[in-house]
Amino acid sequence: MPDDANKPHKHTEHSASAYNRLRRLQEHSRANIPAVLAHRSTSTFTLHREPLPIEANDSVLVTIYPQDPFISEPEVRTMNAHDIAPGLINSRVRVQGRPSQLAVPDEDGNYMFWPGDPRFDQVNVFYFTTFTLRMYERYARRALPWAFPSPRLTVNPHAGRQANAFYSEQDRLLGFHAFEANGDRISTAHSADIIAHEAAHAVLDGLRDLYNESFGLGPSAYHESFADITSMLVALHDDSLVRRLLDWTDGDLRTNNFVTQVAEHLTQALLEADDLRLQAHNIYLRNAFNDFVLMPFDELEYDPVEPEFTLGRQPHNYSRLLTGLFYDIFSGIYEYQTQTCPPHIAIYRARDAAGAMLVFSIEIGAIGEFDYTDVGRCLLAADEILYNGRYYDVIARRLDERRIITADDCGAYIAQMRQMPAVSLPDTINSAMASALFLERDIIPALELDPDAEFVPMAAYRNANDYAFLTYFLTRRITLDGEQFRQFNDAKVDLFGGLTLSFDPNGRLRHACYRPIRDEDERQIKILLADLIAHDRITEAEMLNGDVVTGMRAAGFRLDASILNRPGAGQLIKYPVMHDQFSTDRTDIVTYLRQMGAQMRSSRD
């Protein structure tokens, strides 16, 4: 037998060694237990109240409708505890109501109520208004102001009994009405789509307040498109809806779906006809899944015979072209992302890329009058600056398909942008005077702008990613002249244009959007004002009380010359309340839905 047969096995030695170490450790611990406990008692015997760790108390539960009451039952969601306090208030949003009637948390600090309880309506509008603001602040990388000098926007979930919701800049208010349809009470405060839509008007008004001062088709329609896009983006932040979307479309976002269909005109009547449902999925109005293309202004009718399927020159109608473009871009980015990641991840990346470019295109874009060509250029520029042109092919192709900008012109614009003059932002611009001097000394010569243009400094700000923006505005006062203006003939109207300068974190000028007031802007606005006057959408200032305005849905009013202390027929002012009316005519809805249902069936075949 070999000599080493009598030697202990190597594993046996290791096992014995480990056993001995554990035994000694155990004996050592036992021997010191009294000492350990005595030492611990010096720090654990205290009756001082200890605060709850922030991480354990940074969210509360709320019950909300994830998109619309006609899609699903209420669901529980979390909300940042710093964004909700008893009485439903935070640093930026508050709910209107008697203090004794406002929702307060339960004993666990949560706000969970059910439809039928007015507090559910309060929580629902508060949650989605706050969510919409925070979503855009995340995309903008900065705190976004309201258009009025107050930190908080008020939301009223029980504003009245009409098929209506609205944003009022002058009242600093979002209002949500309820109405009767087929014997049921329908509340606009229950629809996440509608709440996000109205909150978006307030957000955009803070970003570009002159859009809400313009009678032009571009700014007016952009407001409605931005609001509808917002409803889609908010829905795409809810994972349960994202999963349903992918299930509905089998991962093909070019299929018509509930995210593209904004609940702007939805009523309970939609649910009551069996033939108005498609495979248990409800059909909505204001569809982003459309094939509208840019048309010459003079070919647009104010009141098309079939407005659901024909582009017209009313803002809600015309907005659908831009909303469709955005959805095209989003779905194109999604397809790009699916080349390297699963659909569930791709849809989130596409959502945030499209959302970030949307907001950045506003920050670098026009501040007054503009058209959809201006919007398209700024989307191209946003991709170039934020993503180094990663999504250029997607955006350029969609702009070309929608006949907004040709593929060749897209390329030419980016080439021009890459040849921006070497202008650097000064270390400090802390006054309107400093901004005006920088414009006069550096910008006007470098960009070869009209030296006689009367630019007025408007704002200077910087976001968290160190991009800086300077804005300047221009005005032109026009006179209405013609019998089509009726009693408002000879009234004055102000038009707006301007310049936006965008600088990268190194202080280098990356983009300049100079959009002067053009003669074509003036011509179109006069036609649009004649439309509004013919449809009794312009009123006198003294008639602006709640009942009259609500009934007339006034788009503007005249300030009398005596109020302005100048001769003439006064001045027309854009009414700073944005009403979104919802159709309750069952016959019209049924006709529309049958047509839409046929289109959707065709798209799925």
XYZ file of C-alpha atoms in Angstrom:
605
model
C 0.000 0.000 0.000
C 1.420 3.435 -0.830
C 2.904 5.493 1.979
C 0.404 8.305 1.575
C -2.511 5.944 2.180
C -2.151 6.566 5.912
C -2.131 10.370 5.497
C -5.330 12.320 6.253
C -7.363 13.150 3.125
C -6.951 16.764 2.002
C -10.723 17.464 2.157
C -10.858 15.954 5.641
C -8.164 18.361 6.834
C -10.011 21.362 5.371
C -13.317 20.257 6.871
C -11.760 19.825 10.301
C -10.102 23.217 10.074
C -13.348 24.943 9.095
C -15.201 23.172 11.905
C -12.668 24.305 14.477
C -12.814 27.924 13.262
C -16.616 27.976 13.461
C -16.542 26.415 16.931
C -14.065 28.985 18.242
C -16.149 31.802 16.695
C -19.281 30.437 18.329
C -17.594 30.167 21.711
C -16.241 33.695 21.341
C -19.690 35.063 20.500
C -21.324 33.295 23.411
C -18.703 34.568 25.753
C -19.314 38.172 24.650
C -23.110 38.220 24.352
C -23.624 40.040 27.680
C -21.052 42.644 26.730
C -22.581 43.107 23.285
C -26.057 43.541 24.738
C -24.808 45.964 27.356
C -23.128 48.065 24.687
C -26.243 48.009 22.485
C -28.455 49.175 25.340
C -26.629 52.484 25.526
C -27.994 53.409 22.109
C -31.358 51.637 21.978
C -32.922 52.867 25.205
C -34.510 56.126 24.024
C -38.080 57.345 23.616
C -37.226 60.158 21.225
C -39.465 60.000 18.142
C -37.490 58.970 15.072
C -38.519 60.226 11.635
C -39.605 57.746 9.006
C -36.865 57.283 6.398
C -37.576 59.416 3.343
C -37.262 56.410 1.053
C -40.011 54.616 2.985
C -42.431 57.505 2.702
C -41.789 59.047 -0.718
C -44.959 57.856 -2.438
C -48.671 57.560 -1.785
C -51.382 55.528 -3.483
C -54.146 57.129 -5.533
C -57.062 55.648 -7.454
C -57.502 56.999 -10.983
C -58.795 56.083 -14.420
C -55.624 55.160 -16.368
C -56.927 56.665 -19.613
C -60.668 56.886 -19.914
C -63.696 55.513 -18.052
C -64.864 53.890 -21.279
C -61.718 51.778 -21.556
C -61.284 50.194 -18.135
C -62.044 50.284 -14.439
C -60.134 52.567 -12.049
C -56.663 51.411 -11.072
C -54.286 52.213 -8.226
C -51.195 54.262 -9.044
C -48.402 55.814 -6.985
C -47.720 59.531 -6.698
C -44.712 61.366 -5.302
C -45.542 62.267 -1.716
C -44.002 65.714 -2.200
C -46.530 66.392 -4.968
C -49.688 65.766 -2.954
C -50.771 67.209 0.382
C -54.076 67.154 2.298
C -56.592 69.284 0.459
C -54.974 68.257 -2.852
C -52.331 70.917 -3.285
C -48.667 71.023 -4.241
C -46.210 73.703 -5.297
C -47.759 74.046 -8.782
C -51.355 72.748 -8.736
C -54.336 73.041 -6.405
C -57.899 71.721 -6.502
C -60.712 74.244 -6.162
C -63.411 73.565 -3.602
C -64.530 74.136 -0.058
C -61.814 72.990 2.371
C -64.267 70.728 4.167
C -65.102 68.967 0.894
C -61.582 68.431 -0.450
C -60.025 64.983 -0.330
C -57.749 64.148 2.593
C -55.644 61.006 2.957
C -56.732 57.925 4.853
C -54.883 56.716 7.948
C -52.164 55.225 5.735
C -51.656 58.489 3.870
C -53.306 57.316 0.632
C -56.020 58.877 -1.557
C -58.094 55.955 -2.742
C -61.690 56.761 -3.652
C -64.125 55.305 -6.176
C -66.206 56.871 -8.982
C -69.415 58.283 -7.575
C -67.501 59.962 -4.759
C -66.686 63.614 -5.659
C -63.273 63.107 -4.089
C -62.428 60.604 -6.830
C -62.972 63.362 -9.412
C -60.720 65.684 -7.404
C -57.904 63.158 -7.175
C -58.215 62.203 -10.848
C -57.854 65.775 -12.166
C -55.145 66.609 -9.623
C -53.107 63.516 -10.490
C -53.170 63.962 -14.268
C -52.662 67.732 -14.207
C -49.603 67.305 -11.997
C -48.380 64.343 -14.040
C -48.634 66.318 -17.283
C -46.628 69.223 -15.890
C -43.927 66.976 -14.398
C -43.666 64.979 -17.615
C -42.926 68.108 -19.617
C -40.533 69.447 -16.995
C -38.607 66.201 -17.317
C -38.480 66.597 -21.100
C -37.601 70.302 -20.888
C -34.998 69.706 -18.164
C -36.206 72.749 -16.258
C -39.083 74.053 -14.163
C -41.780 75.316 -16.509
C -43.660 78.512 -15.665
C -47.347 79.137 -16.118
C -48.323 82.044 -18.375
C -49.595 84.000 -15.379
C -47.682 85.416 -12.378
C -48.667 82.730 -9.896
C -46.977 79.466 -8.911
C -50.183 77.409 -8.949
C -52.757 76.432 -11.535
C -56.217 75.760 -10.106
C -58.263 72.784 -11.292
C -62.010 72.503 -10.789
C -63.434 69.013 -11.432
C -67.027 70.226 -10.993
C -67.079 73.434 -13.035
C -70.607 73.070 -14.399
C -73.019 71.019 -16.468
C -72.052 71.088 -20.136
C -70.256 68.904 -22.655
C -67.202 71.048 -22.131
C -63.770 71.418 -20.561
C -61.552 74.486 -20.709
C -58.316 76.253 -19.829
C -58.620 79.895 -18.749
C -55.419 81.900 -18.530
C -57.146 84.897 -16.968
C -58.722 82.743 -14.236
C -55.608 80.550 -13.890
C -57.968 77.621 -14.093
C -58.726 74.275 -15.696
C -62.453 73.550 -15.609
C -64.152 70.206 -16.173
C -67.878 69.902 -16.764
C -70.319 67.013 -16.622
C -73.287 66.367 -18.891
C -76.157 63.964 -19.430
C -76.107 61.461 -22.293
C -78.744 58.766 -22.718
C -79.764 59.162 -19.099
C -76.248 58.805 -17.696
C -74.031 61.448 -16.151
C -70.718 61.754 -18.001
C -67.902 63.697 -16.324
C -64.988 65.072 -18.314
C -63.039 64.949 -15.027
C -62.974 61.154 -15.386
C -61.037 61.142 -18.659
C -57.242 61.194 -18.452
C -57.185 62.142 -22.147
C -59.281 65.245 -21.546
C -57.460 66.279 -18.358
C -54.046 65.925 -20.011
C -55.357 67.828 -23.047
C -56.479 70.814 -20.975
C -53.347 70.755 -18.797
C -51.275 70.793 -21.984
C -52.891 74.079 -23.031
C -51.643 75.571 -19.761
C -48.146 74.101 -20.185
C -47.790 75.370 -23.761
C -49.144 78.772 -22.744
C -46.294 78.980 -20.245
C -43.727 77.919 -22.836
C -44.994 80.224 -25.607
C -47.657 82.629 -24.355
C -47.950 84.489 -27.675
C -49.452 81.394 -29.323
C -52.594 82.010 -27.302
C -52.609 85.653 -28.404
C -52.575 84.854 -32.122
C -55.550 84.471 -34.450
C -53.248 82.674 -36.926
C -54.019 79.121 -37.996
C -50.531 77.821 -37.168
C -50.407 78.829 -33.474
C -54.111 78.094 -32.874
C -53.971 74.627 -34.442
C -50.632 73.882 -32.783
C -52.235 74.425 -29.374
C -54.829 71.757 -30.146
C -52.297 69.373 -31.665
C -49.921 69.749 -28.716
C -52.817 69.008 -26.376
C -53.800 65.852 -28.290
C -50.161 64.728 -28.479
C -49.951 65.221 -24.727
C -52.863 62.842 -24.195
C -50.951 60.208 -26.165
C -47.696 60.789 -24.270
C -49.418 60.586 -20.889
C -51.111 57.322 -21.898
C -47.733 55.935 -22.977
C -46.409 56.472 -19.439
C -48.823 53.878 -18.055
C -47.361 50.397 -18.336
C -50.743 48.679 -18.258
C -51.802 50.743 -21.284
C -48.487 50.096 -23.031
C -48.989 46.353 -22.626
C -52.537 46.626 -23.943
C -51.274 48.693 -26.869
C -48.696 46.086 -27.825
C -51.308 43.354 -27.445
C -53.834 45.271 -29.570
C -51.369 45.964 -32.375
C -49.232 42.814 -32.109
C -46.299 45.213 -31.857
C -47.213 47.019 -35.096
C -47.894 50.630 -34.086
C -49.045 51.453 -37.607
C -52.303 49.764 -36.648
C -55.104 52.032 -35.463
C -55.358 51.880 -31.680
C -56.807 53.475 -28.556
C -53.706 55.615 -27.907
C -54.041 57.413 -31.248
C -57.717 58.140 -30.630
C -58.099 61.089 -28.283
C -61.337 61.162 -26.289
C -62.149 64.730 -27.246
C -65.723 64.113 -28.399
C -66.481 60.883 -26.597
C -69.851 60.347 -24.923
C -71.500 57.409 -23.257
C -73.534 56.899 -26.436
C -70.476 55.287 -28.011
C -70.922 52.212 -25.864
C -74.578 51.578 -26.440
C -74.618 50.340 -30.036
C -73.106 46.885 -30.447
C -72.023 47.607 -34.007
C -69.911 50.518 -32.734
C -67.411 48.217 -31.058
C -64.548 46.513 -32.802
C -63.326 43.331 -31.140
C -64.247 44.708 -27.699
C -62.120 47.823 -28.290
C -63.880 51.184 -28.080
C -63.569 53.642 -30.955
C -62.616 57.262 -30.306
C -62.690 60.554 -32.171
C -59.851 62.980 -33.115
C -57.670 60.219 -34.483
C -53.898 60.675 -34.814
C -53.887 57.655 -37.124
C -54.673 59.591 -40.295
C -53.247 60.317 -43.734
C -53.842 64.079 -43.972
C -51.288 66.039 -45.990
C -50.490 69.737 -46.079
C -52.802 71.674 -48.374
C -52.683 75.270 -49.628
C -54.503 77.556 -47.214
C -56.984 78.706 -49.850
C -58.105 75.109 -50.442
C -59.088 74.656 -46.798
C -62.772 75.175 -46.030
C -63.922 76.629 -42.736
C -66.750 74.131 -42.426
C -66.147 71.030 -44.615
C -69.128 68.806 -45.428
C -67.412 65.804 -43.817
C -65.121 67.403 -41.226
C -64.057 64.059 -39.729
C -62.444 63.042 -43.010
C -61.594 66.415 -44.560
C -58.933 68.882 -43.463
C -60.356 72.333 -42.751
C -59.154 75.673 -41.420
C -60.708 75.481 -37.971
C -57.944 74.913 -35.376
C -59.321 71.629 -33.971
C -59.722 70.243 -37.461
C -56.403 71.453 -38.866
C -54.509 70.244 -35.780
C -54.944 66.622 -36.862
C -52.306 66.949 -39.582
C -49.589 67.780 -37.057
C -50.852 65.208 -34.561
C -50.656 62.579 -37.281
C -47.117 63.694 -38.131
C -46.034 63.316 -34.504
C -47.494 59.830 -34.276
C -45.736 58.915 -37.534
C -42.428 60.068 -36.047
C -43.047 58.256 -32.766
C -43.914 54.989 -34.514
C -40.907 55.388 -36.819
C -38.566 55.821 -33.854
C -40.198 52.785 -32.243
C -39.432 50.705 -35.345
C -35.850 51.991 -35.284
C -35.499 50.959 -31.640
C -36.964 47.476 -32.182
C -33.896 46.661 -34.265
C -31.864 46.478 -31.052
C -34.330 45.924 -28.194
C -37.674 44.246 -27.410
C -40.895 46.104 -28.316
C -41.763 46.825 -24.678
C -38.485 48.683 -24.182
C -38.531 50.209 -27.659
C -41.872 51.905 -27.054
C -40.552 53.642 -23.923
C -37.420 54.829 -25.686
C -39.448 56.071 -28.649
C -41.871 57.876 -26.345
C -39.124 59.767 -24.541
C -37.155 60.596 -27.681
C -40.273 61.939 -29.409
C -41.371 63.809 -26.272
C -37.958 65.395 -25.739
C -37.757 66.511 -29.378
C -41.285 67.914 -29.215
C -40.461 70.152 -26.250
C -37.028 71.120 -27.552
C -38.534 72.057 -30.924
C -40.786 74.505 -29.059
C -37.895 75.917 -27.030
C -35.864 76.598 -30.197
C -38.860 77.499 -32.360
C -41.014 80.442 -33.338
C -42.530 82.654 -30.677
C -45.321 84.254 -32.730
C -46.831 83.493 -36.133
C -45.697 80.307 -37.863
C -46.872 77.473 -40.075
C -46.320 73.727 -40.110
C -43.205 74.097 -42.247
C -41.616 76.046 -39.387
C -42.616 73.252 -36.993
C -41.068 70.603 -39.239
C -37.756 72.448 -39.465
C -37.538 72.747 -35.694
C -38.216 69.020 -35.252
C -35.297 68.318 -37.595
C -33.142 70.755 -35.626
C -34.137 69.200 -32.290
C -33.008 65.780 -33.511
C -29.749 67.238 -34.819
C -28.941 68.942 -31.505
C -30.207 66.340 -29.031
C -29.419 63.116 -30.896
C -26.820 64.149 -33.467
C -29.245 63.389 -36.308
C -30.002 59.820 -35.203
C -33.646 60.051 -36.268
C -33.169 62.276 -39.306
C -34.318 59.625 -41.788
C -37.482 58.973 -39.781
C -38.412 62.651 -39.453
C -37.473 63.689 -42.991
C -39.417 60.811 -44.508
C -42.568 61.647 -42.533
C -42.322 65.349 -43.357
C -42.005 64.476 -47.025
C -44.932 62.023 -46.916
C -47.129 64.652 -45.259
C -46.019 67.197 -47.928
C -44.825 69.572 -45.227
C -41.156 69.695 -46.296
C -39.623 67.802 -49.202
C -36.791 65.375 -48.541
C -34.360 67.636 -50.431
C -35.366 70.679 -48.393
C -34.939 68.704 -45.160
C -31.354 67.928 -46.117
C -30.684 71.506 -47.157
C -31.981 72.820 -43.838
C -29.709 70.576 -41.779
C -26.745 71.469 -43.994
C -27.468 75.156 -43.417
C -27.821 74.575 -39.691
C -24.399 72.924 -39.564
C -22.900 76.085 -41.048
C -24.088 78.426 -38.315
C -21.773 81.424 -37.810
C -19.302 81.213 -34.947
C -21.175 83.196 -32.314
C -20.714 82.541 -28.610
C -23.033 83.389 -25.761
C -21.641 86.005 -23.356
C -20.827 84.839 -19.855
C -23.643 86.949 -18.467
C -26.912 88.247 -19.876
C -28.872 89.399 -16.866
C -31.024 92.181 -18.283
C -33.085 93.130 -21.309
C -30.478 95.778 -22.110
C -27.665 93.207 -22.168
C -29.752 90.964 -24.416
C -30.522 93.857 -26.778
C -26.853 94.864 -26.998
C -25.785 91.280 -27.731
C -28.394 91.096 -30.491
C -27.289 94.375 -32.038
C -23.543 93.804 -31.712
C -23.191 90.100 -32.545
C -26.367 88.442 -33.802
C -27.769 90.834 -36.409
C -24.462 91.113 -38.323
C -23.677 87.385 -38.057
C -27.126 86.254 -39.236
C -27.516 89.164 -41.661
C -30.856 90.174 -40.176
C -32.673 93.394 -40.971
C -30.934 96.030 -38.820
C -34.108 98.134 -38.805
C -36.295 95.348 -37.387
C -37.601 96.424 -33.987
C -36.725 93.376 -31.906
C -37.770 93.561 -28.261
C -35.955 91.282 -25.768
C -38.413 88.805 -24.302
C -36.619 86.181 -22.199
C -33.320 84.453 -21.437
C -33.116 81.113 -19.653
C -31.043 77.948 -19.363
C -32.078 74.342 -18.693
C -30.442 71.710 -16.481
C -28.445 70.337 -19.431
C -26.891 73.793 -19.881
C -28.643 74.686 -23.139
C -29.431 78.403 -23.205
C -32.195 80.242 -25.056
C -32.744 83.913 -25.892
C -36.009 85.182 -27.366
C -37.043 88.469 -28.975
C -40.416 89.511 -30.374
C -41.717 91.728 -33.174
C -45.193 93.209 -33.663
C -47.248 94.479 -36.565
C -50.607 96.210 -36.087
C -53.061 95.713 -38.935
C -56.451 97.270 -39.674
C -59.509 95.275 -40.712
C -60.945 96.839 -43.832
C -63.954 95.380 -45.632
C -67.633 94.615 -45.283
C -66.838 91.015 -44.305
C -65.724 92.363 -40.925
C -69.205 93.793 -40.246
C -69.339 95.869 -37.063
C -65.629 95.250 -36.459
C -64.563 96.993 -39.645
C -61.633 99.358 -39.001
C -60.672 97.520 -35.790
C -56.981 96.905 -35.106
C -55.308 93.517 -34.619
C -51.764 92.804 -33.417
C -49.617 90.172 -35.129
C -46.443 88.726 -33.620
C -43.131 87.465 -34.919
C -39.668 87.101 -33.478
C -36.309 85.439 -33.079
C -35.167 82.516 -30.929
C -31.459 81.820 -30.381
C -30.305 78.468 -28.987
C -26.850 77.795 -27.547
C -25.255 74.484 -26.571
C -23.515 73.810 -23.220
C -20.297 75.248 -24.665
C -22.045 78.537 -25.390
C -21.952 77.966 -29.164
C -24.877 79.145 -31.303
C -26.554 75.988 -32.638
C -29.841 77.234 -34.017
C -31.583 80.483 -34.888
C -35.291 80.639 -35.665
C -36.062 83.996 -37.242
C -39.746 84.107 -38.093
C -40.831 87.611 -39.127
C -44.440 88.614 -39.682
C -45.177 88.016 -43.347
C -47.760 89.552 -45.631
C -49.200 86.051 -46.059
C -49.707 85.839 -42.283
C -51.699 89.059 -42.436
C -53.805 87.851 -45.376
C -54.651 84.534 -43.730
C -55.479 86.084 -40.366
C -57.915 88.488 -42.013
C -59.676 85.547 -43.675
C -59.786 83.635 -40.388
C -61.160 86.658 -38.533
C -63.870 87.055 -41.173
C -64.755 83.378 -40.561
C -65.013 83.948 -36.810
C -67.091 87.090 -37.236
C -69.449 85.330 -39.660
C -69.984 82.566 -37.091
C -70.481 85.004 -34.184
C -67.237 83.969 -32.509
C -66.093 87.578 -31.946
C -67.964 89.632 -29.372
C -67.841 92.945 -27.560
C -65.815 93.237 -24.364
C -68.812 94.235 -22.256
C -70.527 90.938 -23.171
C -67.771 88.832 -21.648
C -69.669 87.309 -18.771
C -69.677 83.588 -18.070
C -73.094 82.743 -19.541
C -72.620 84.585 -22.817
C -69.081 83.362 -23.420
C -69.970 79.762 -22.680
C -72.886 79.849 -25.062
C -71.009 81.623 -27.824
C -67.630 79.971 -27.298
C -66.084 83.367 -28.027
C -62.714 83.233 -29.787
C -62.043 86.941 -29.398
C -63.483 90.268 -28.358
C -63.151 93.947 -29.123
C -61.760 96.444 -26.684
C -63.486 99.757 -27.285
C -61.302 102.656 -28.401
C -62.330 104.629 -25.319
C -60.834 101.916 -23.098
C -57.603 102.084 -25.079
C -57.684 105.881 -24.973
C -57.161 106.228 -28.703
C -59.398 107.006 -31.705
C -60.785 104.388 -34.058
C -62.901 101.242 -33.910
C -61.014 99.609 -31.071
C -58.833 96.497 -31.070
C -59.619 92.788 -31.412
C -58.051 90.616 -28.721
C -57.802 86.825 -28.625
C -60.010 85.529 -25.824
C -57.654 83.780 -23.351
C -59.974 80.838 -22.652
C -59.612 77.637 -24.650
C -62.876 75.688 -24.786
C -62.988 72.091 -25.953
C -66.536 71.194 -26.862
C -67.629 67.551 -26.951
C -70.283 66.348 -29.335
C -73.369 64.841 -27.720
C -75.340 64.357 -30.928
C -75.866 60.615 -31.064
C -76.792 60.595 -34.764
C -73.558 62.321 -35.775
C -71.518 60.023 -33.550
C -73.112 56.866 -34.925
C -72.527 57.993 -38.514
C -68.917 58.812 -37.766
C -68.205 55.618 -35.873
C -69.611 53.420 -38.590
C -67.258 55.077 -41.055
C -64.356 54.850 -38.609
C -65.158 51.232 -37.810
C -64.997 50.366 -41.505
C -61.624 52.092 -41.792
C -60.266 50.262 -38.756
C -61.439 46.878 -40.007
C -59.778 47.618 -43.321
C -56.520 48.579 -41.579
C -56.448 45.278 -39.685
C -57.133 43.109 -42.760
